[in-house]
mmCIF file of C-alpha atoms in Angstrom:
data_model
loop_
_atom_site.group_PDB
_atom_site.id
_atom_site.type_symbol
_atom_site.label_atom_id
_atom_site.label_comp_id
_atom_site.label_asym_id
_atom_site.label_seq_id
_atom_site.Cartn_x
_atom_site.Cartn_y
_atom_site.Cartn_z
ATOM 1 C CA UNK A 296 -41.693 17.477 -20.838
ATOM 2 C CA UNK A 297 -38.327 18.499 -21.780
ATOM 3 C CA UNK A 298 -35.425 18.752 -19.957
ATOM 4 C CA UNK A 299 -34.526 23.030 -19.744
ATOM 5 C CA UNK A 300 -33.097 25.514 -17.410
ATOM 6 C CA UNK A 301 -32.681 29.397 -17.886
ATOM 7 C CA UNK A 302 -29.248 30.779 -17.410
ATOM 8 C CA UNK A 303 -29.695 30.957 -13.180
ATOM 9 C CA UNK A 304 -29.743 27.300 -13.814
ATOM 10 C CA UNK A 305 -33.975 27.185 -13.036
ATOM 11 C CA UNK A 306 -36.189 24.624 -14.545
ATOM 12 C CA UNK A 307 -37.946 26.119 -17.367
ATOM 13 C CA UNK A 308 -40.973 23.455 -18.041
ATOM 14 C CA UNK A 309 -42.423 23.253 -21.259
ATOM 15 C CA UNK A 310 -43.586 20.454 -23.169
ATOM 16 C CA UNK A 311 -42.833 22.318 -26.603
ATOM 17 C CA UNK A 312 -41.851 25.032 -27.994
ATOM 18 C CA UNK A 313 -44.119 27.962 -26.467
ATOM 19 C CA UNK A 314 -46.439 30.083 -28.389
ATOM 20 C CA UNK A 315 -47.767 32.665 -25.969
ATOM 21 C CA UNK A 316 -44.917 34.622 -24.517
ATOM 22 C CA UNK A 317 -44.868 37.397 -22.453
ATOM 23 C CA UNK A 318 -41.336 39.757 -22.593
ATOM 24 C CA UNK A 319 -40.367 41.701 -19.847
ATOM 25 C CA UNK A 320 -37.344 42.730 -21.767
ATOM 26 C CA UNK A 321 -37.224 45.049 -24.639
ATOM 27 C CA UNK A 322 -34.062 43.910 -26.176
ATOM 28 C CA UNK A 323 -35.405 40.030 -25.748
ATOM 29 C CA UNK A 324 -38.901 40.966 -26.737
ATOM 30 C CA UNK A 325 -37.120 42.046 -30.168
ATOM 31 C CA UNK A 326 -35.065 38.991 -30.693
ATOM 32 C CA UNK A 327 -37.874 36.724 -30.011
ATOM 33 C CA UNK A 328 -40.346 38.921 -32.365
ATOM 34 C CA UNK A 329 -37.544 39.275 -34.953
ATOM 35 C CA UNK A 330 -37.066 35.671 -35.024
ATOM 36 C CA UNK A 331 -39.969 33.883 -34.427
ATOM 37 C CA UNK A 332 -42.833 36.497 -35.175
ATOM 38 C CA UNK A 333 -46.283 36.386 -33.990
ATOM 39 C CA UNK A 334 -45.738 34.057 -30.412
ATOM 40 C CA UNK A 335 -45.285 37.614 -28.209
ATOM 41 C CA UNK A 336 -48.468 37.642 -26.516
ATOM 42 C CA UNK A 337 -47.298 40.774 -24.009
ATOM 43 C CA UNK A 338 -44.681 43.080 -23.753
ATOM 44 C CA UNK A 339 -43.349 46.131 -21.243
ATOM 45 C CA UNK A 340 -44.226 49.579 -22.121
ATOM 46 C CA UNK A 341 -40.404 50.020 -22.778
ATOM 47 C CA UNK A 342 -40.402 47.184 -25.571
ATOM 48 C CA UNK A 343 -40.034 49.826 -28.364
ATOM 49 C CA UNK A 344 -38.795 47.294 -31.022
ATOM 50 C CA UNK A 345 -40.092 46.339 -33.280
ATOM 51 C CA UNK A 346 -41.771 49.152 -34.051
ATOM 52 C CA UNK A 347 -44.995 47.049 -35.542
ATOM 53 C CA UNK A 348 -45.369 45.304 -32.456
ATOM 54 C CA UNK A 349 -49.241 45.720 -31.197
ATOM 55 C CA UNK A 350 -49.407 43.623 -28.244
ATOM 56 C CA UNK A 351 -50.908 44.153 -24.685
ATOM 57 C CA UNK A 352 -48.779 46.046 -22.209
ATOM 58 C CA UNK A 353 -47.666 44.927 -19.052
ATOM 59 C CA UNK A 354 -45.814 47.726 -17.474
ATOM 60 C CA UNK A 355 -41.983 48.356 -16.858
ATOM 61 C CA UNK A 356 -39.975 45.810 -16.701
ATOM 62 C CA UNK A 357 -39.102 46.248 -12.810
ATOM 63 C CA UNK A 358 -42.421 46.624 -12.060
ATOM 64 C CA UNK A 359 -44.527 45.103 -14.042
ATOM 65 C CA UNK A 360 -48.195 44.081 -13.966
ATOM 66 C CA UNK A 361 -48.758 40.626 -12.910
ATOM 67 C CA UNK A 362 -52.006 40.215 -12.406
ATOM 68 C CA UNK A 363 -51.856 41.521 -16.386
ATOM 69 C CA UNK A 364 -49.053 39.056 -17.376
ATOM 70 C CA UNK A 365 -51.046 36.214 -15.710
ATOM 71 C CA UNK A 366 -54.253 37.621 -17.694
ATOM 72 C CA UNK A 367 -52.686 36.977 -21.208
ATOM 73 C CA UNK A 368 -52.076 33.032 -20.475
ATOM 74 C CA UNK A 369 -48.723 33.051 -20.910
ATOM 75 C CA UNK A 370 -46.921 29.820 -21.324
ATOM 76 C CA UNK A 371 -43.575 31.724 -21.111
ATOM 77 C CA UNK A 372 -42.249 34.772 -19.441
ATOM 78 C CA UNK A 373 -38.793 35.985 -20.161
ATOM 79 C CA UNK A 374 -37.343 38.118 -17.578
ATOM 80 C CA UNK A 375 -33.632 39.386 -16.848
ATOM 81 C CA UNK A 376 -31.623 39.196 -13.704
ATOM 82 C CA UNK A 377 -30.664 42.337 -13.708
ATOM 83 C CA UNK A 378 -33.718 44.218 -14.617
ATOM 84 C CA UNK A 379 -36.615 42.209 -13.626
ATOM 85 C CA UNK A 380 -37.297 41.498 -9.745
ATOM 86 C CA UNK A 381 -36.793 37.981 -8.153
ATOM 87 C CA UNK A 382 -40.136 38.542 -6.517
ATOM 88 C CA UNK A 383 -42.049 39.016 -9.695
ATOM 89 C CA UNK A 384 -40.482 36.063 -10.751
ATOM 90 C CA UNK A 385 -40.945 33.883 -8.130
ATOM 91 C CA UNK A 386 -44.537 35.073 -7.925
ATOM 92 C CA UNK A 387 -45.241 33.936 -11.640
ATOM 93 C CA UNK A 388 -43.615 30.522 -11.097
ATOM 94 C CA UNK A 389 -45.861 30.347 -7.840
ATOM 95 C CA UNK A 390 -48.916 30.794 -10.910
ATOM 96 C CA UNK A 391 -47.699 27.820 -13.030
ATOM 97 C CA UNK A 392 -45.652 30.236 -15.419
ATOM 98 C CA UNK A 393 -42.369 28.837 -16.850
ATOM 99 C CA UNK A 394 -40.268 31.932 -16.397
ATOM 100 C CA UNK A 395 -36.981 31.863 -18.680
ATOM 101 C CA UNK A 396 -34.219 34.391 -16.358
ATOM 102 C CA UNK A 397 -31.411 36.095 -18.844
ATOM 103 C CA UNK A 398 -28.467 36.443 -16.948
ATOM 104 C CA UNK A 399 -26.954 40.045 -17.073
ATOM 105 C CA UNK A 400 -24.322 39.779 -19.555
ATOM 106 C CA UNK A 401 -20.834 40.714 -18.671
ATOM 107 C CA UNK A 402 -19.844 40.648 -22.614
ATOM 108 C CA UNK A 403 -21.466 40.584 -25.684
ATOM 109 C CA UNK A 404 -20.480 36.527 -26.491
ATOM 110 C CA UNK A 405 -22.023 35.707 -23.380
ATOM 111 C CA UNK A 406 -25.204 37.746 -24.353
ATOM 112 C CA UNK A 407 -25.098 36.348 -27.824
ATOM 113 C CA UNK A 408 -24.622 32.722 -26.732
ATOM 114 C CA UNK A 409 -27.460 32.576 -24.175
ATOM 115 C CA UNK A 410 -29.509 34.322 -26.773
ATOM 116 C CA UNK A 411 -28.919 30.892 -29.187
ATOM 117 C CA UNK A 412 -29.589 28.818 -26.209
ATOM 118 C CA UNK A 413 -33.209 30.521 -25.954
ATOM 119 C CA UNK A 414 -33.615 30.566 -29.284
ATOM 120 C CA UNK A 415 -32.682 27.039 -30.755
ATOM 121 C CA UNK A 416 -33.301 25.125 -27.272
ATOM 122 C CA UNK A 417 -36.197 26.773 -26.112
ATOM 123 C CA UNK A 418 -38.271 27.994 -29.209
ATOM 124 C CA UNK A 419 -36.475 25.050 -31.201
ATOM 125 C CA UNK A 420 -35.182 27.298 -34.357
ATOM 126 C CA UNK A 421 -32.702 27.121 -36.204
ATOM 127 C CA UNK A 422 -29.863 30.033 -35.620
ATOM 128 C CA UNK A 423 -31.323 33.210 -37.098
ATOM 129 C CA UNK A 424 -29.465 35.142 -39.598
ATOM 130 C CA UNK A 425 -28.740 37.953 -37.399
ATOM 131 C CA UNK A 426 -27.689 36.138 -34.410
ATOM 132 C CA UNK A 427 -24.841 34.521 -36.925
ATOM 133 C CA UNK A 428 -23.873 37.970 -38.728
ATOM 134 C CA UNK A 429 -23.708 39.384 -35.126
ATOM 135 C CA UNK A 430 -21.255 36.559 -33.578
ATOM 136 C CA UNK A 431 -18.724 37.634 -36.548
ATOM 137 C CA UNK A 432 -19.182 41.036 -36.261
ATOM 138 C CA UNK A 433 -18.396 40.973 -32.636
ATOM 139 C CA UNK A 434 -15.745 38.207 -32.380
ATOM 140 C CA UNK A 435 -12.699 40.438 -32.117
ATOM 141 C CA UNK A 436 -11.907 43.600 -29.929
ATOM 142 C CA UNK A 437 -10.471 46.386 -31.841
ATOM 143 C CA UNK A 438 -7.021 48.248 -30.345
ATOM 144 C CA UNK A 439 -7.620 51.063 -27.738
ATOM 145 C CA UNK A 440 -8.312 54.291 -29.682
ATOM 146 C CA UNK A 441 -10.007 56.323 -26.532
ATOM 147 C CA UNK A 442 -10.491 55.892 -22.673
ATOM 148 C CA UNK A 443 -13.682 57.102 -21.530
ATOM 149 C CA UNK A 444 -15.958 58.448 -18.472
ATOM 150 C CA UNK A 445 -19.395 56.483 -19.718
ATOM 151 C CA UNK A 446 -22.356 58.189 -17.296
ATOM 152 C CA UNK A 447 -26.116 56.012 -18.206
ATOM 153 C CA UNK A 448 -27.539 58.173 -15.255
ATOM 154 C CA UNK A 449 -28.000 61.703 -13.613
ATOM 155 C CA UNK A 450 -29.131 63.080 -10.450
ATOM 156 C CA UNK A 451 -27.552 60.991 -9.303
ATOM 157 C CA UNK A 452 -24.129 60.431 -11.734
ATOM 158 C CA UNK A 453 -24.287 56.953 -12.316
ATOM 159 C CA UNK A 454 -21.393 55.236 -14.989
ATOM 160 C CA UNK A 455 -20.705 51.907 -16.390
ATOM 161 C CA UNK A 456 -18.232 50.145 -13.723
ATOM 162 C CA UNK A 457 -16.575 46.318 -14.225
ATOM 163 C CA UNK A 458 -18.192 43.581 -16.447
ATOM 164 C CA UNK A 459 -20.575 44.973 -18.008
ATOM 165 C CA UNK A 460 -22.421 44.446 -21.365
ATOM 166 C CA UNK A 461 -22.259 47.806 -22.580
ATOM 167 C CA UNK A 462 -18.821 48.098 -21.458
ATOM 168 C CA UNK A 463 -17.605 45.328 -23.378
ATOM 169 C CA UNK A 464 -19.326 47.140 -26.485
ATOM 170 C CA UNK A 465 -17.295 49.994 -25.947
ATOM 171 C CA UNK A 466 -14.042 48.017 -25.421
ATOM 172 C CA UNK A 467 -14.709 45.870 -28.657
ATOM 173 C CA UNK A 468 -14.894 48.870 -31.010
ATOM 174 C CA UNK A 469 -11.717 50.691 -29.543
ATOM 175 C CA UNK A 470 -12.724 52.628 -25.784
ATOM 176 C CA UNK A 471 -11.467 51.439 -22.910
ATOM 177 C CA UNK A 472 -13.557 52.076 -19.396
ATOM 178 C CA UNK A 473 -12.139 54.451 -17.358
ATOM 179 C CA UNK A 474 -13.951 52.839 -14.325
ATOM 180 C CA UNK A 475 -13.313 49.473 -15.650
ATOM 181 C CA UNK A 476 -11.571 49.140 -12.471
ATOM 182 C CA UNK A 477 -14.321 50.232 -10.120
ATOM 183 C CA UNK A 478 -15.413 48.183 -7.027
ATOM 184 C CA UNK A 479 -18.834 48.483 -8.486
ATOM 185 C CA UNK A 480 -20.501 47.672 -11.555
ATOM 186 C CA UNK A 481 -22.270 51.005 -11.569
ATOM 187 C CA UNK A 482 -20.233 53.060 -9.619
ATOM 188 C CA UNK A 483 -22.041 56.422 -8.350
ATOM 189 C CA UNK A 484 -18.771 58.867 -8.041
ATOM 190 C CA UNK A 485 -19.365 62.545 -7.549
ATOM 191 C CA UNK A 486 -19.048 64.996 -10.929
ATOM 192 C CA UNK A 487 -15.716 66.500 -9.889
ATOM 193 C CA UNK A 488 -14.535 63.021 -9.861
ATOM 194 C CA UNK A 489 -15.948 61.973 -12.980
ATOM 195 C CA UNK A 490 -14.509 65.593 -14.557
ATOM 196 C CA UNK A 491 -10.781 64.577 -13.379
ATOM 197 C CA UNK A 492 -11.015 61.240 -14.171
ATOM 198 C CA UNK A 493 -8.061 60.095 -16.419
ATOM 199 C CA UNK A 494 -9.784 60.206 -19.854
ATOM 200 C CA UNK A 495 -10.239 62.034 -23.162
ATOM 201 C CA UNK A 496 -13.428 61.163 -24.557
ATOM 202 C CA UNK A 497 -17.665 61.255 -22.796
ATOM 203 C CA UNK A 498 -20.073 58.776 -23.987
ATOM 204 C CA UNK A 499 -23.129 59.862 -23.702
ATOM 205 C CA UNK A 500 -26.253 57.272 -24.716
ATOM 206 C CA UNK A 501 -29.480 58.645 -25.045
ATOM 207 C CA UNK A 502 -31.179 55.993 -22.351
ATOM 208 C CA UNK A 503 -32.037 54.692 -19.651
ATOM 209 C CA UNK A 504 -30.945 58.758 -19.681
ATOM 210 C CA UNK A 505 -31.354 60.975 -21.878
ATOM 211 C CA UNK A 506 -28.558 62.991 -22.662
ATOM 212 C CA UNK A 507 -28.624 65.819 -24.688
ATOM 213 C CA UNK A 508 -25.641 67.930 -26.783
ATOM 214 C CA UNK A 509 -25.442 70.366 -24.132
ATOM 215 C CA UNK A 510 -24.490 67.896 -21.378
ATOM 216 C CA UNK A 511 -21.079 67.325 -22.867
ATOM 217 C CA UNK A 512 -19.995 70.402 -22.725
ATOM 218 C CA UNK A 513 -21.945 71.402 -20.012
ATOM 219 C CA UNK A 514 -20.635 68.686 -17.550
ATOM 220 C CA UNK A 515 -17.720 67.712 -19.243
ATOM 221 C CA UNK A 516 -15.915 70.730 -20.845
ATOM 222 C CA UNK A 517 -12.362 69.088 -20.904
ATOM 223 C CA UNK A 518 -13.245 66.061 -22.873
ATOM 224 C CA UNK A 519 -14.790 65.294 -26.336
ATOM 225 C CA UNK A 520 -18.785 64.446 -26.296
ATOM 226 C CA UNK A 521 -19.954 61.471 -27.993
ATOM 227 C CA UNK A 522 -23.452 61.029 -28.536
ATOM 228 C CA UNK A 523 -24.454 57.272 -29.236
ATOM 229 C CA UNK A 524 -27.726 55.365 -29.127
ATOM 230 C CA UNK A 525 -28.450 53.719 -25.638
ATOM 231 C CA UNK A 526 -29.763 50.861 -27.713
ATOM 232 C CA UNK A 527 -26.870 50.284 -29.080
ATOM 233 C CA UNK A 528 -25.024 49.679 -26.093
ATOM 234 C CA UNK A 529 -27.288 47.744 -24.039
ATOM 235 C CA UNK A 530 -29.638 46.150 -26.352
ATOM 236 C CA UNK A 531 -28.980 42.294 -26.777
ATOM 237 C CA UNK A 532 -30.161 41.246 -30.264
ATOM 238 C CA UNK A 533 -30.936 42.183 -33.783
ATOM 239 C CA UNK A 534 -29.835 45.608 -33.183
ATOM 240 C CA UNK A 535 -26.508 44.757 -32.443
ATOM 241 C CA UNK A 536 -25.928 44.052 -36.458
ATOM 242 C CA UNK A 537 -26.013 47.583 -37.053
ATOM 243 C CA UNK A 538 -25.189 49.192 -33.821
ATOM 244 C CA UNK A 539 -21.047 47.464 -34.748
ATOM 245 C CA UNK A 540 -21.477 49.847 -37.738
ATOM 246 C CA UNK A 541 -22.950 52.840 -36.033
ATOM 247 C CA UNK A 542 -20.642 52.604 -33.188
ATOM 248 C CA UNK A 543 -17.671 52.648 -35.384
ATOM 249 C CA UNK A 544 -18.507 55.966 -37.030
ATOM 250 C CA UNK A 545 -19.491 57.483 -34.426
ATOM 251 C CA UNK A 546 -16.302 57.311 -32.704
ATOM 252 C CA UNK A 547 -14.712 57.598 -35.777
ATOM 253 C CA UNK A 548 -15.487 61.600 -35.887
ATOM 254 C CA UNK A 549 -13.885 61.881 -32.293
ATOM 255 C CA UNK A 550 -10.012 61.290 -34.192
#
């Protein structure tokens, strides 16, 4: 059995590299599936990506299905610390199940390198074309072209705070956080707050909410409505190759 621990610093134990794999994490579920296709043996109803994907469903990814992850055999789970529930995990473990925990990323080279540990220590491949092309694409941060209020929830208003992933996104293709500084890392401050805030420019990602053209100017009528792909901001993986690109643009049109 080798020697492996998930990013928590818990044993993972496998004898090899696995073949049955249940994802309770869309962005994982479409690295793994991108990268070593066919192993996925389960997936949340939120794993959207690859589209192809025909596996059996598990639920969401904070409350998924045990009893139907234990049904599939798995002989890895990956799970998230921020999304997935210590209980579910510790109740898989409890089944036999190697569970592999993420860490929640607090920038994308500390996304991108735990994603090559999983990869080339875990499944035992060598470093995918993407995960290369998206290391280089992401190695620099661009200069400050717009400081931004960055809501990812309504009812109540919830924005991106300190170290996070999607924040560092933002910061690497020219926006700077406007609650960078927050206590929190997903600060819940009232709208007026959010409408005074010192900033110029809305981001507004179409999940985990789903904002539409007419909350920009609907909420935020003093500053300039960008609407980007929610994907693109928190998704760890493949999809960062062309979300550098997509980004760029889009932000682009706000100058």
């Amino acid at each position: 059995m080798r020697d492996l621990f998930d990013d928590l610093g818990e044993p993972v134990p496998l004898d090899g590299p696995p073949s049955r794999v249940v994802s309770l994490v869309p962005s994982l579920t479409e690295a793994v599936e991108v990268s070593a296709p066919g192993r996925l043996v389960g997936a949340t109803d939120y794993c959207t990506h690859p589209s192809t994907l025909d596996v059996p469903r598990v639920g969401g990814s904070k409350y998924p299905k045990v009893d139907d992850v234990l049904a599939v055999r798995p002989d890895l789970v990956l799970a998230n610390s921020e999304e997935n529930r210590p209980e579910d995990v510790q109740r898989l473990r409890a089944n036999g199940v190697p569970v592999f925990v993420m860490e929640a990323a607090a920038s994308v080279p500390a996304a991108l390198g735990s994603l090559r540990r999983l990869l080339t220590q875990v499944y035992e491949l060598i470093e995918p074309a993407w995960l290369v092309e998206a290391e280089e694409l992401w190695r620099t941060t661009g200069p400050v072209r717009h400081r931004a209020v960055i809501p990812v929830w309504r009812k109540p208003w919830i924005v991106l705070g300190h170290d996070t992933f999607a924040g560092d996104v933002l910061r690497r293709v020219g926006v700077a956080n406007a609650y960078a500084d927050a206590e929190d890392r997903y600060p819940r401050p009232p709208l007026a707050e959010l409408q005074a805030a010192e900033a110029d420019v809305v981001i507004l990602p179409d999940e985990p909410y789903e904002f539409t053209a007419d909350d920009g100017p609907g909420f935020f009528p003093d500053l300039r409505p960008a609407l980007v792909s929610g994907r693109y901001l928190t998704w760890y993986g493949p999809s960062l190759v062309e979300a550098h690109g997509a980004l760029t643009r889009s932000l682009a049109e706000l100058s």
